[in-house]
JSON list of C-alpha atoms in Angstrom, two decimals:
[
{"chain": "Y", "resi": 1, "resn": "UNK", "atom": "CA", "xyz": [-45.12, -37.74, -226.38]},
{"chain": "Y", "resi": 2, "resn": "UNK", "atom": "CA", "xyz": [-41.52, -39.52, -225.91]},
{"chain": "Y", "resi": 3, "resn": "UNK", "atom": "CA", "xyz": [-41.35, -42.29, -223.31]},
{"chain": "Y", "resi": 4, "resn": "UNK", "atom": "CA", "xyz": [-39.66, -41.32, -220.02]},
{"chain": "Y", "resi": 5, "resn": "UNK", "atom": "CA", "xyz": [-36.78, -43.58, -220.37]},
{"chain": "Y", "resi": 6, "resn": "UNK", "atom": "CA", "xyz": [-34.29, -43.61, -217.37]},
{"chain": "Y", "resi": 7, "resn": "UNK", "atom": "CA", "xyz": [-30.66, -43.58, -218.45]},
{"chain": "Y", "resi": 8, "resn": "UNK", "atom": "CA", "xyz": [-29.48, -47.07, -217.67]},
{"chain": "Y", "resi": 9, "resn": "UNK", "atom": "CA", "xyz": [-27.63, -47.72, -214.21]},
{"chain": "Y", "resi": 10, "resn": "UNK", "atom": "CA", "xyz": [-24.00, -47.31, -214.00]},
{"chain": "Y", "resi": 11, "resn": "UNK", "atom": "CA", "xyz": [-22.58, -51.13, -214.17]},
{"chain": "Y", "resi": 12, "resn": "UNK", "atom": "CA", "xyz": [-20.99, -52.41, -211.31]},
{"chain": "Y", "resi": 13, "resn": "UNK", "atom": "CA", "xyz": [-17.21, -52.69, -210.95]},
{"chain": "Y", "resi": 14, "resn": "UNK", "atom": "CA", "xyz": [-15.63, -56.10, -211.98]},
{"chain": "Y", "resi": 15, "resn": "UNK", "atom": "CA", "xyz": [-13.48, -55.82, -208.76]},
{"chain": "Y", "resi": 16, "resn": "UNK", "atom": "CA", "xyz": [-13.20, -54.15, -205.30]},
{"chain": "Y", "resi": 17, "resn": "UNK", "atom": "CA", "xyz": [-9.76, -53.66, -203.69]},
{"chain": "Y", "resi": 18, "resn": "UNK", "atom": "CA", "xyz": [-9.35, -52.73, -200.34]},
{"chain": "Y", "resi": 19, "resn": "UNK", "atom": "CA", "xyz": [-5.86, -51.43, -199.60]},
{"chain": "Y", "resi": 20, "resn": "UNK", "atom": "CA", "xyz": [-6.56, -50.16, -196.24]},
{"chain": "Y", "resi": 21, "resn": "UNK", "atom": "CA", "xyz": [-5.30, -52.36, -193.82]},
{"chain": "Y", "resi": 22, "resn": "UNK", "atom": "CA", "xyz": [-4.52, -55.98, -195.36]},
{"chain": "Y", "resi": 23, "resn": "UNK", "atom": "CA", "xyz": [-5.06, -56.06, -199.18]},
{"chain": "Y", "resi": 24, "resn": "UNK", "atom": "CA", "xyz": [-8.24, -57.62, -200.02]},
{"chain": "Y", "resi": 25, "resn": "UNK", "atom": "CA", "xyz": [-9.58, -58.34, -203.60]},
{"chain": "Y", "resi": 26, "resn": "UNK", "atom": "CA", "xyz": [-13.25, -59.14, -204.17]},
{"chain": "Y", "resi": 27, "resn": "UNK", "atom": "CA", "xyz": [-14.32, -60.29, -207.66]},
{"chain": "Y", "resi": 28, "resn": "UNK", "atom": "CA", "xyz": [-11.90, -62.22, -208.67]},
{"chain": "Y", "resi": 29, "resn": "UNK", "atom": "CA", "xyz": [-11.51, -66.15, -207.77]},
{"chain": "Y", "resi": 30, "resn": "UNK", "atom": "CA", "xyz": [-7.89, -66.35, -208.77]},
{"chain": "Y", "resi": 31, "resn": "UNK", "atom": "CA", "xyz": [-7.01, -63.15, -206.78]},
{"chain": "Y", "resi": 32, "resn": "UNK", "atom": "CA", "xyz": [-4.96, -65.32, -204.31]},
{"chain": "Y", "resi": 33, "resn": "UNK", "atom": "CA", "xyz": [-2.71, -65.93, -206.87]},
{"chain": "Y", "resi": 34, "resn": "UNK", "atom": "CA", "xyz": [-2.04, -62.12, -206.39]},
{"chain": "Y", "resi": 35, "resn": "UNK", "atom": "CA", "xyz": [-2.41, -62.17, -202.68]},
{"chain": "Y", "resi": 36, "resn": "UNK", "atom": "CA", "xyz": [0.18, -64.92, -202.21]},
{"chain": "Y", "resi": 37, "resn": "UNK", "atom": "CA", "xyz": [2.95, -62.93, -203.59]},
{"chain": "Y", "resi": 38, "resn": "UNK", "atom": "CA", "xyz": [4.34, -59.84, -202.14]},
{"chain": "Y", "resi": 39, "resn": "UNK", "atom": "CA", "xyz": [5.91, -58.32, -205.17]},
{"chain": "Y", "resi": 40, "resn": "UNK", "atom": "CA", "xyz": [2.40, -58.77, -207.26]},
{"chain": "Y", "resi": 41, "resn": "UNK", "atom": "CA", "xyz": [0.26, -57.62, -204.24]},
{"chain": "Y", "resi": 42, "resn": "UNK", "atom": "CA", "xyz": [2.71, -54.18, -203.84]},
{"chain": "Y", "resi": 43, "resn": "UNK", "atom": "CA", "xyz": [2.52, -53.51, -207.65]},
{"chain": "Y", "resi": 44, "resn": "UNK", "atom": "CA", "xyz": [-1.66, -53.84, -207.61]},
{"chain": "Y", "resi": 45, "resn": "UNK", "atom": "CA", "xyz": [-1.26, -51.70, -204.61]},
{"chain": "Y", "resi": 46, "resn": "UNK", "atom": "CA", "xyz": [0.93, -49.02, -206.48]},
{"chain": "Y", "resi": 47, "resn": "UNK", "atom": "CA", "xyz": [-1.54, -48.93, -209.51]},
{"chain": "Y", "resi": 48, "resn": "UNK", "atom": "CA", "xyz": [-4.44, -48.37, -207.00]},
{"chain": "Y", "resi": 49, "resn": "UNK", "atom": "CA", "xyz": [-3.00, -45.52, -204.82]},
{"chain": "Y", "resi": 50, "resn": "UNK", "atom": "CA", "xyz": [-0.35, -43.62, -206.73]},
{"chain": "Y", "resi": 51, "resn": "UNK", "atom": "CA", "xyz": [-0.95, -40.14, -207.35]},
{"chain": "Y", "resi": 52, "resn": "UNK", "atom": "CA", "xyz": [-2.15, -39.00, -209.83]},
{"chain": "Y", "resi": 53, "resn": "UNK", "atom": "CA", "xyz": [-4.81, -41.94, -210.55]},
{"chain": "Y", "resi": 54, "resn": "UNK", "atom": "CA", "xyz": [-4.72, -43.26, -213.57]},
{"chain": "Y", "resi": 55, "resn": "UNK", "atom": "CA", "xyz": [-2.22, -44.47, -216.35]},
{"chain": "Y", "resi": 56, "resn": "UNK", "atom": "CA", "xyz": [1.24, -44.59, -214.56]},
{"chain": "Y", "resi": 57, "resn": "UNK", "atom": "CA", "xyz": [5.07, -44.58, -216.30]},
{"chain": "Y", "resi": 58, "resn": "UNK", "atom": "CA", "xyz": [6.23, -47.67, -216.69]},
{"chain": "Y", "resi": 59, "resn": "UNK", "atom": "CA", "xyz": [9.83, -46.13, -216.04]},
{"chain": "Y", "resi": 60, "resn": "UNK", "atom": "CA", "xyz": [8.66, -44.86, -213.01]},
{"chain": "Y", "resi": 61, "resn": "UNK", "atom": "CA", "xyz": [7.08, -48.42, -211.67]},
{"chain": "Y", "resi": 62, "resn": "UNK", "atom": "CA", "xyz": [10.32, -50.35, -212.78]},
{"chain": "Y", "resi": 63, "resn": "UNK", "atom": "CA", "xyz": [12.37, -47.57, -211.08]},
{"chain": "Y", "resi": 64, "resn": "UNK", "atom": "CA", "xyz": [10.25, -48.58, -207.71]},
{"chain": "Y", "resi": 65, "resn": "UNK", "atom": "CA", "xyz": [10.68, -51.92, -208.20]},
{"chain": "Y", "resi": 66, "resn": "UNK", "atom": "CA", "xyz": [13.29, -53.32, -209.93]},
{"chain": "Y", "resi": 67, "resn": "UNK", "atom": "CA", "xyz": [15.46, -50.34, -209.49]},
{"chain": "Y", "resi": 68, "resn": "UNK", "atom": "CA", "xyz": [18.98, -52.88, -209.29]},
{"chain": "Y", "resi": 69, "resn": "UNK", "atom": "CA", "xyz": [18.19, -54.65, -212.61]},
{"chain": "Y", "resi": 70, "resn": "UNK", "atom": "CA", "xyz": [19.62, -53.93, -215.90]},
{"chain": "Y", "resi": 71, "resn": "UNK", "atom": "CA", "xyz": [16.74, -51.55, -218.05]},
{"chain": "Y", "resi": 72, "resn": "UNK", "atom": "CA", "xyz": [15.81, -54.52, -220.46]},
{"chain": "Y", "resi": 73, "resn": "UNK", "atom": "CA", "xyz": [15.18, -57.22, -217.69]},
{"chain": "Y", "resi": 74, "resn": "UNK", "atom": "CA", "xyz": [13.54, -54.58, -215.47]},
{"chain": "Y", "resi": 75, "resn": "UNK", "atom": "CA", "xyz": [11.15, -54.22, -218.17]},
{"chain": "Y", "resi": 76, "resn": "UNK", "atom": "CA", "xyz": [10.92, -58.11, -218.86]},
{"chain": "Y", "resi": 77, "resn": "UNK", "atom": "CA", "xyz": [10.36, -58.19, -214.82]},
{"chain": "Y", "resi": 78, "resn": "UNK", "atom": "CA", "xyz": [7.46, -55.63, -215.28]},
{"chain": "Y", "resi": 79, "resn": "UNK", "atom": "CA", "xyz": [5.83, -57.42, -218.40]},
{"chain": "Y", "resi": 80, "resn": "UNK", "atom": "CA", "xyz": [5.89, -60.75, -216.52]},
{"chain": "Y", "resi": 81, "resn": "UNK", "atom": "CA", "xyz": [4.37, -59.06, -213.36]},
{"chain": "Y", "resi": 82, "resn": "UNK", "atom": "CA", "xyz": [1.48, -57.51, -215.49]},
{"chain": "Y", "resi": 83, "resn": "UNK", "atom": "CA", "xyz": [0.74, -60.58, -217.32]},
{"chain": "Y", "resi": 84, "resn": "UNK", "atom": "CA", "xyz": [0.27, -62.36, -214.22]},
{"chain": "Y", "resi": 85, "resn": "UNK", "atom": "CA", "xyz": [-2.02, -59.72, -212.64]},
{"chain": "Y", "resi": 86, "resn": "UNK", "atom": "CA", "xyz": [-3.92, -59.87, -216.07]},
{"chain": "Y", "resi": 87, "resn": "UNK", "atom": "CA", "xyz": [-4.10, -63.67, -215.97]},
{"chain": "Y", "resi": 88, "resn": "UNK", "atom": "CA", "xyz": [-5.50, -63.61, -212.40]},
{"chain": "Y", "resi": 89, "resn": "UNK", "atom": "CA", "xyz": [-7.92, -60.20, -212.26]},
{"chain": "Y", "resi": 90, "resn": "UNK", "atom": "CA", "xyz": [-8.94, -60.10, -215.97]},
{"chain": "Y", "resi": 91, "resn": "UNK", "atom": "CA", "xyz": [-7.34, -58.42, -218.86]},
{"chain": "Y", "resi": 92, "resn": "UNK", "atom": "CA", "xyz": [-10.48, -55.58, -218.87]},
{"chain": "Y", "resi": 93, "resn": "UNK", "atom": "CA", "xyz": [-9.43, -54.08, -215.70]},
{"chain": "Y", "resi": 94, "resn": "UNK", "atom": "CA", "xyz": [-6.34, -52.68, -217.07]},
{"chain": "Y", "resi": 95, "resn": "UNK", "atom": "CA", "xyz": [-5.92, -49.94, -219.46]},
{"chain": "Y", "resi": 96, "resn": "UNK", "atom": "CA", "xyz": [-2.39, -48.78, -221.30]},
{"chain": "Y", "resi": 97, "resn": "UNK", "atom": "CA", "xyz": [-1.72, -46.50, -223.60]},
{"chain": "Y", "resi": 98, "resn": "UNK", "atom": "CA", "xyz": [1.16, -47.32, -226.04]},
{"chain": "Y", "resi": 99, "resn": "UNK", "atom": "CA", "xyz": [4.32, -49.39, -224.21]},
{"chain": "Y", "resi": 100, "resn": "UNK", "atom": "CA", "xyz": [4.97, -46.48, -221.81]},
{"chain": "Y", "resi": 101, "resn": "UNK", "atom": "CA", "xyz": [1.95, -46.10, -219.51]},
{"chain": "Y", "resi": 102, "resn": "UNK", "atom": "CA", "xyz": [-0.33, -48.64, -217.59]},
{"chain": "Y", "resi": 103, "resn": "UNK", "atom": "CA", "xyz": [-2.98, -48.56, -215.05]},
{"chain": "Y", "resi": 104, "resn": "UNK", "atom": "CA", "xyz": [-6.46, -49.70, -213.74]},
{"chain": "Y", "resi": 105, "resn": "UNK", "atom": "CA", "xyz": [-9.59, -49.14, -215.25]},
{"chain": "Y", "resi": 106, "resn": "UNK", "atom": "CA", "xyz": [-11.27, -47.46, -212.34]},
{"chain": "Y", "resi": 107, "resn": "UNK", "atom": "CA", "xyz": [-14.75, -47.54, -213.92]},
{"chain": "Y", "resi": 108, "resn": "UNK", "atom": "CA", "xyz": [-14.22, -51.36, -213.64]},
{"chain": "Y", "resi": 109, "resn": "UNK", "atom": "CA", "xyz": [-12.24, -51.36, -210.20]},
{"chain": "Y", "resi": 110, "resn": "UNK", "atom": "CA", "xyz": [-13.59, -49.92, -207.12]},
{"chain": "Y", "resi": 111, "resn": "UNK", "atom": "CA", "xyz": [-10.77, -49.28, -204.55]},
{"chain": "Y", "resi": 112, "resn": "UNK", "atom": "CA", "xyz": [-11.30, -47.98, -200.98]},
{"chain": "Y", "resi": 113, "resn": "UNK", "atom": "CA", "xyz": [-8.37, -45.37, -201.31]},
{"chain": "Y", "resi": 114, "resn": "UNK", "atom": "CA", "xyz": [-10.52, -43.84, -203.76]},
{"chain": "Y", "resi": 115, "resn": "UNK", "atom": "CA", "xyz": [-13.65, -43.87, -202.15]},
{"chain": "Y", "resi": 116, "resn": "UNK", "atom": "CA", "xyz": [-11.99, -42.56, -199.12]},
{"chain": "Y", "resi": 117, "resn": "UNK", "atom": "CA", "xyz": [-10.74, -39.32, -200.86]},
{"chain": "Y", "resi": 118, "resn": "UNK", "atom": "CA", "xyz": [-14.23, -38.67, -202.36]},
{"chain": "Y", "resi": 119, "resn": "UNK", "atom": "CA", "xyz": [-15.83, -38.94, -199.11]},
{"chain": "Y", "resi": 120, "resn": "UNK", "atom": "CA", "xyz": [-13.38, -36.47, -197.61]},
{"chain": "Y", "resi": 121, "resn": "UNK", "atom": "CA", "xyz": [-13.96, -34.04, -200.08]},
{"chain": "Y", "resi": 122, "resn": "UNK", "atom": "CA", "xyz": [-17.79, -34.25, -200.35]},
{"chain": "Y", "resi": 123, "resn": "UNK", "atom": "CA", "xyz": [-17.86, -33.73, -196.30]},
{"chain": "Y", "resi": 124, "resn": "UNK", "atom": "CA", "xyz": [-18.77, -37.29, -195.37]},
{"chain": "Y", "resi": 125, "resn": "UNK", "atom": "CA", "xyz": [-16.15, -37.77, -192.63]},
{"chain": "Y", "resi": 126, "resn": "UNK", "atom": "CA", "xyz": [-17.32, -40.58, -190.67]},
{"chain": "Y", "resi": 127, "resn": "UNK", "atom": "CA", "xyz": [-17.88, -42.82, -194.04]},
{"chain": "Y", "resi": 128, "resn": "UNK", "atom": "CA", "xyz": [-13.90, -41.88, -194.78]},
{"chain": "Y", "resi": 129, "resn": "UNK", "atom": "CA", "xyz": [-13.15, -42.91, -191.42]},
{"chain": "Y", "resi": 130, "resn": "UNK", "atom": "CA", "xyz": [-15.09, -46.18, -191.65]},
{"chain": "Y", "resi": 131, "resn": "UNK", "atom": "CA", "xyz": [-13.17, -47.13, -194.99]},
{"chain": "Y", "resi": 132, "resn": "UNK", "atom": "CA", "xyz": [-9.69, -46.19, -193.46]},
{"chain": "Y", "resi": 133, "resn": "UNK", "atom": "CA", "xyz": [-9.42, -49.53, -191.74]},
{"chain": "Y", "resi": 134, "resn": "UNK", "atom": "CA", "xyz": [-5.69, -49.08, -191.28]},
{"chain": "Y", "resi": 135, "resn": "UNK", "atom": "CA", "xyz": [-2.15, -48.19, -192.61]},
{"chain": "Y", "resi": 136, "resn": "UNK", "atom": "CA", "xyz": [-2.30, -48.43, -196.52]},
{"chain": "Y", "resi": 137, "resn": "UNK", "atom": "CA", "xyz": [-1.13, -51.87, -197.83]},
{"chain": "Y", "resi": 138, "resn": "UNK", "atom": "CA", "xyz": [-0.32, -52.76, -194.05]},
{"chain": "Y", "resi": 139, "resn": "UNK", "atom": "CA", "xyz": [1.97, -55.57, -193.69]},
{"chain": "Y", "resi": 140, "resn": "UNK", "atom": "CA", "xyz": [3.84, -55.31, -197.02]},
{"chain": "Y", "resi": 141, "resn": "UNK", "atom": "CA", "xyz": [7.65, -53.91, -197.04]},
{"chain": "Y", "resi": 142, "resn": "UNK", "atom": "CA", "xyz": [9.45, -52.51, -200.09]},
{"chain": "Y", "resi": 143, "resn": "UNK", "atom": "CA", "xyz": [12.25, -54.98, -201.31]},
{"chain": "Y", "resi": 144, "resn": "UNK", "atom": "CA", "xyz": [14.11, -51.57, -202.62]},
{"chain": "Y", "resi": 145, "resn": "UNK", "atom": "CA", "xyz": [14.85, -48.33, -201.15]},
{"chain": "Y", "resi": 146, "resn": "UNK", "atom": "CA", "xyz": [12.69, -46.26, -203.31]},
{"chain": "Y", "resi": 147, "resn": "UNK", "atom": "CA", "xyz": [9.47, -48.69, -202.94]},
{"chain": "Y", "resi": 148, "resn": "UNK", "atom": "CA", "xyz": [10.22, -48.44, -199.07]},
{"chain": "Y", "resi": 149, "resn": "UNK", "atom": "CA", "xyz": [10.33, -44.58, -199.46]},
{"chain": "Y", "resi": 150, "resn": "UNK", "atom": "CA", "xyz": [7.20, -44.30, -201.32]},
{"chain": "Y", "resi": 151, "resn": "UNK", "atom": "CA", "xyz": [5.14, -47.03, -199.18]},
{"chain": "Y", "resi": 152, "resn": "UNK", "atom": "CA", "xyz": [6.11, -44.89, -196.41]},
{"chain": "Y", "resi": 153, "resn": "UNK", "atom": "CA", "xyz": [5.04, -41.61, -197.77]},
{"chain": "Y", "resi": 154, "resn": "UNK", "atom": "CA", "xyz": [1.62, -43.11, -198.84]},
{"chain": "Y", "resi": 155, "resn": "UNK", "atom": "CA", "xyz": [1.16, -44.58, -195.30]},
{"chain": "Y", "resi": 156, "resn": "UNK", "atom": "CA", "xyz": [1.55, -41.14, -193.76]},
{"chain": "Y", "resi": 157, "resn": "UNK", "atom": "CA", "xyz": [-0.29, -39.25, -196.37]},
{"chain": "Y", "resi": 158, "resn": "UNK", "atom": "CA", "xyz": [-3.57, -41.32, -195.78]},
{"chain": "Y", "resi": 159, "resn": "UNK", "atom": "CA", "xyz": [-2.75, -41.56, -191.98]},
{"chain": "Y", "resi": 160, "resn": "UNK", "atom": "CA", "xyz": [-2.92, -37.30, -191.85]},
{"chain": "Y", "resi": 161, "resn": "UNK", "atom": "CA", "xyz": [-6.10, -37.10, -193.85]},
{"chain": "Y", "resi": 162, "resn": "UNK", "atom": "CA", "xyz": [-7.69, -39.96, -191.56]},
{"chain": "Y", "resi": 163, "resn": "UNK", "atom": "CA", "xyz": [-6.47, -37.98, -188.38]},
{"chain": "Y", "resi": 164, "resn": "UNK", "atom": "CA", "xyz": [-7.68, -34.54, -190.02]},
{"chain": "Y", "resi": 165, "resn": "UNK", "atom": "CA", "xyz": [-11.22, -36.32, -190.81]},
{"chain": "Y", "resi": 166, "resn": "UNK", "atom": "CA", "xyz": [-11.49, -37.56, -187.23]},
{"chain": "Y", "resi": 167, "resn": "UNK", "atom": "CA", "xyz": [-10.47, -34.22, -185.44]},
{"chain": "Y", "resi": 168, "resn": "UNK", "atom": "CA", "xyz": [-13.16, -32.42, -187.72]},
{"chain": "Y", "resi": 169, "resn": "UNK", "atom": "CA", "xyz": [-15.91, -34.75, -186.51]},
{"chain": "Y", "resi": 170, "resn": "UNK", "atom": "CA", "xyz": [-14.65, -33.95, -182.83]},
{"chain": "Y", "resi": 171, "resn": "UNK", "atom": "CA", "xyz": [-15.23, -30.35, -183.59]},
{"chain": "Y", "resi": 172, "resn": "UNK", "atom": "CA", "xyz": [-18.35, -30.55, -185.19]},
{"chain": "Y", "resi": 173, "resn": "UNK", "atom": "CA", "xyz": [-19.90, -32.31, -182.26]},
{"chain": "Y", "resi": 174, "resn": "UNK", "atom": "CA", "xyz": [-17.91, -30.25, -179.84]},
{"chain": "Y", "resi": 175, "resn": "UNK", "atom": "CA", "xyz": [-19.55, -27.52, -181.52]},
{"chain": "Y", "resi": 176, "resn": "UNK", "atom": "CA", "xyz": [-22.95, -28.96, -181.23]},
{"chain": "Y", "resi": 177, "resn": "UNK", "atom": "CA", "xyz": [-22.62, -29.97, -177.52]},
{"chain": "Y", "resi": 178, "resn": "UNK", "atom": "CA", "xyz": [-22.47, -33.42, -178.08]},
{"chain": "Y", "resi": 179, "resn": "UNK", "atom": "CA", "xyz": [-19.43, -33.84, -176.06]},
{"chain": "Y", "resi": 180, "resn": "UNK", "atom": "CA", "xyz": [-19.96, -37.78, -175.85]},
{"chain": "Y", "resi": 181, "resn": "UNK", "atom": "CA", "xyz": [-19.53, -38.18, -179.60]},
{"chain": "Y", "resi": 182, "resn": "UNK", "atom": "CA", "xyz": [-17.30, -35.14, -179.91]},
{"chain": "Y", "resi": 183, "resn": "UNK", "atom": "CA", "xyz": [-14.91, -37.54, -176.98]},
{"chain": "Y", "resi": 184, "resn": "UNK", "atom": "CA", "xyz": [-15.72, -40.50, -179.21]},
{"chain": "Y", "resi": 185, "resn": "UNK", "atom": "CA", "xyz": [-13.89, -38.98, -182.24]},
{"chain": "Y", "resi": 186, "resn": "UNK", "atom": "CA", "xyz": [-11.50, -37.14, -180.52]},
{"chain": "Y", "resi": 187, "resn": "UNK", "atom": "CA", "xyz": [-10.13, -40.28, -179.35]},
{"chain": "Y", "resi": 188, "resn": "UNK", "atom": "CA", "xyz": [-9.77, -41.49, -182.62]},
{"chain": "Y", "resi": 189, "resn": "UNK", "atom": "CA", "xyz": [-7.96, -38.37, -183.82]},
{"chain": "Y", "resi": 190, "resn": "UNK", "atom": "CA", "xyz": [-5.45, -39.02, -180.97]},
{"chain": "Y", "resi": 191, "resn": "UNK", "atom": "CA", "xyz": [-4.83, -42.79, -182.01]},
{"chain": "Y", "resi": 192, "resn": "UNK", "atom": "CA", "xyz": [-3.97, -41.26, -185.70]},
{"chain": "Y", "resi": 193, "resn": "UNK", "atom": "CA", "xyz": [-2.29, -37.80, -184.22]},
{"chain": "Y", "resi": 194, "resn": "UNK", "atom": "CA", "xyz": [0.80, -40.24, -183.62]},
{"chain": "Y", "resi": 195, "resn": "UNK", "atom": "CA", "xyz": [3.84, -37.23, -183.33]},
{"chain": "Y", "resi": 196, "resn": "UNK", "atom": "CA", "xyz": [1.44, -34.40, -183.32]},
{"chain": "Y", "resi": 197, "resn": "UNK", "atom": "CA", "xyz": [1.83, -33.25, -179.94]},
{"chain": "Y", "resi": 198, "resn": "UNK", "atom": "CA", "xyz": [-0.40, -29.97, -180.73]},
{"chain": "Y", "resi": 199, "resn": "UNK", "atom": "CA", "xyz": [-3.41, -32.09, -181.55]},
{"chain": "Y", "resi": 200, "resn": "UNK", "atom": "CA", "xyz": [-2.81, -34.23, -178.75]},
{"chain": "Y", "resi": 201, "resn": "UNK", "atom": "CA", "xyz": [-2.93, -31.47, -176.08]},
{"chain": "Y", "resi": 202, "resn": "UNK", "atom": "CA", "xyz": [-6.48, -30.57, -178.49]},
{"chain": "Y", "resi": 203, "resn": "UNK", "atom": "CA", "xyz": [-7.81, -33.72, -177.68]},
{"chain": "Y", "resi": 204, "resn": "UNK", "atom": "CA", "xyz": [-6.91, -33.78, -174.16]},
{"chain": "Y", "resi": 205, "resn": "UNK", "atom": "CA", "xyz": [-8.68, -30.38, -173.79]},
{"chain": "Y", "resi": 206, "resn": "UNK", "atom": "CA", "xyz": [-11.63, -31.45, -175.24]},
{"chain": "Y", "resi": 207, "resn": "UNK", "atom": "CA", "xyz": [-12.04, -34.54, -173.23]},
{"chain": "Y", "resi": 208, "resn": "UNK", "atom": "CA", "xyz": [-11.63, -32.55, -170.16]},
{"chain": "Y", "resi": 209, "resn": "UNK", "atom": "CA", "xyz": [-14.21, -30.30, -171.22]},
{"chain": "Y", "resi": 210, "resn": "UNK", "atom": "CA", "xyz": [-16.28, -33.42, -171.99]},
{"chain": "Y", "resi": 211, "resn": "UNK", "atom": "CA", "xyz": [-15.79, -34.48, -168.42]},
{"chain": "Y", "resi": 212, "resn": "UNK", "atom": "CA", "xyz": [-13.85, -37.66, -169.38]},
{"chain": "Y", "resi": 213, "resn": "UNK", "atom": "CA", "xyz": [-10.37, -36.19, -167.29]},
{"chain": "Y", "resi": 214, "resn": "UNK", "atom": "CA", "xyz": [-9.59, -40.06, -167.08]},
{"chain": "Y", "resi": 215, "resn": "UNK", "atom": "CA", "xyz": [-9.50, -40.53, -170.94]},
{"chain": "Y", "resi": 216, "resn": "UNK", "atom": "CA", "xyz": [-7.71, -37.26, -171.37]},
{"chain": "Y", "resi": 217, "resn": "UNK", "atom": "CA", "xyz": [-4.78, -38.64, -169.24]},
{"chain": "Y", "resi": 218, "resn": "UNK", "atom": "CA", "xyz": [-4.84, -41.83, -171.01]},
{"chain": "Y", "resi": 219, "resn": "UNK", "atom": "CA", "xyz": [-4.35, -40.19, -174.29]},
{"chain": "Y", "resi": 220, "resn": "UNK", "atom": "CA", "xyz": [-1.50, -38.12, -172.56]},
{"chain": "Y", "resi": 221, "resn": "UNK", "atom": "CA", "xyz": [0.11, -41.49, -171.34]},
{"chain": "Y", "resi": 222, "resn": "UNK", "atom": "CA", "xyz": [-0.39, -43.17, -175.00]},
{"chain": "Y", "resi": 223, "resn": "UNK", "atom": "CA", "xyz": [1.66, -40.36, -176.21]},
{"chain": "Y", "resi": 224, "resn": "UNK", "atom": "CA", "xyz": [4.54, -40.42, -173.69]},
{"chain": "Y", "resi": 225, "resn": "UNK", "atom": "CA", "xyz": [4.69, -44.12, -174.37]},
{"chain": "Y", "resi": 226, "resn": "UNK", "atom": "CA", "xyz": [4.35, -43.62, -178.58]},
{"chain": "Y", "resi": 227, "resn": "UNK", "atom": "CA", "xyz": [7.13, -40.29, -177.81]},
{"chain": "Y", "resi": 228, "resn": "UNK", "atom": "CA", "xyz": [9.76, -42.44, -176.07]},
{"chain": "Y", "resi": 229, "resn": "UNK", "atom": "CA", "xyz": [9.15, -45.73, -178.16]},
{"chain": "Y", "resi": 230, "resn": "UNK", "atom": "CA", "xyz": [9.17, -44.24, -181.88]},
{"chain": "Y", "resi": 231, "resn": "UNK", "atom": "CA", "xyz": [10.83, -40.91, -181.55]},
{"chain": "Y", "resi": 232, "resn": "UNK", "atom": "CA", "xyz": [13.22, -41.22, -178.20]},
{"chain": "Y", "resi": 233, "resn": "UNK", "atom": "CA", "xyz": [11.96, -37.95, -177.06]},
{"chain": "Y", "resi": 234, "resn": "UNK", "atom": "CA", "xyz": [9.74, -36.65, -174.01]},
{"chain": "Y", "resi": 235, "resn": "UNK", "atom": "CA", "xyz": [6.54, -34.88, -174.13]},
{"chain": "Y", "resi": 236, "resn": "UNK", "atom": "CA", "xyz": [7.22, -31.04, -174.42]},
{"chain": "Y", "resi": 237, "resn": "UNK", "atom": "CA", "xyz": [7.03, -28.91, -170.81]},
{"chain": "Y", "resi": 238, "resn": "UNK", "atom": "CA", "xyz": [3.39, -27.74, -172.09]},
{"chain": "Y", "resi": 239, "resn": "UNK", "atom": "CA", "xyz": [2.33, -31.00, -172.51]},
{"chain": "Y", "resi": 240, "resn": "UNK", "atom": "CA", "xyz": [3.34, -32.18, -169.47]},
{"chain": "Y", "resi": 241, "resn": "UNK", "atom": "CA", "xyz": [1.66, -29.04, -167.73]},
{"chain": "Y", "resi": 242, "resn": "UNK", "atom": "CA", "xyz": [-1.56, -29.52, -169.39]},
{"chain": "Y", "resi": 243, "resn": "UNK", "atom": "CA", "xyz": [-1.59, -33.11, -168.40]},
{"chain": "Y", "resi": 244, "resn": "UNK", "atom": "CA", "xyz": [-0.87, -32.25, -164.63]},
{"chain": "Y", "resi": 245, "resn": "UNK", "atom": "CA", "xyz": [-3.21, -29.37, -164.37]},
{"chain": "Y", "resi": 246, "resn": "UNK", "atom": "CA", "xyz": [-6.25, -32.17, -165.56]},
{"chain": "Y", "resi": 247, "resn": "UNK", "atom": "CA", "xyz": [-5.08, -34.50, -163.31]},
{"chain": "Y", "resi": 248, "resn": "UNK", "atom": "CA", "xyz": [-5.34, -32.09, -160.67]},
{"chain": "Y", "resi": 249, "resn": "UNK", "atom": "CA", "xyz": [-9.13, -30.74, -161.93]}
]
């Protein structure tokens, strides 16, 4: 009878990269060489976040990071940046296909954004929100209009997913009559909702239902401040009416 041989355990990733909140890299003693240079940090973040994941076209990267440079000079800038990243992080965490595509080897690199998406797909919403520590590549700004636009799109994409996850948990606990936990996740959903006024009203109503009228009004007042500061608008009449009804009990 053949011996019962278990398959080998998968190798631990060589690098762990956190792109939610401030970028962090563990697994490389030379990671500070990347993190001390915003351009390289942003490029690493792009290779982590670009959709679909995997190999990325060099001409797309050049168009985001060096759109003002002549083509040959821009290709040289990308080669220099990739060389510096290989030197700091290890050549074996990068993959390429010919001269046209480059990317990270995600069998050797763990990234919180990938783990976040996997957790959402599997319905592990609390785990997803544990991973979502803040906006993607927080504190980084594009030094070109295309890169700045890409950064804003990615931040909004992941923020919206996190807001949906938080509201999903609020509804799950609300359905199960655990209104304390429902309120906790509803408040998280409100913080992530930003300009989604319909969701703000749903959070307010759930908090009122759980007996937390003070929390419901706090969510409303936070939204009033956000709408005035960021959007230069006032809440809709429907939202104001809901807040007044909650105040009056």
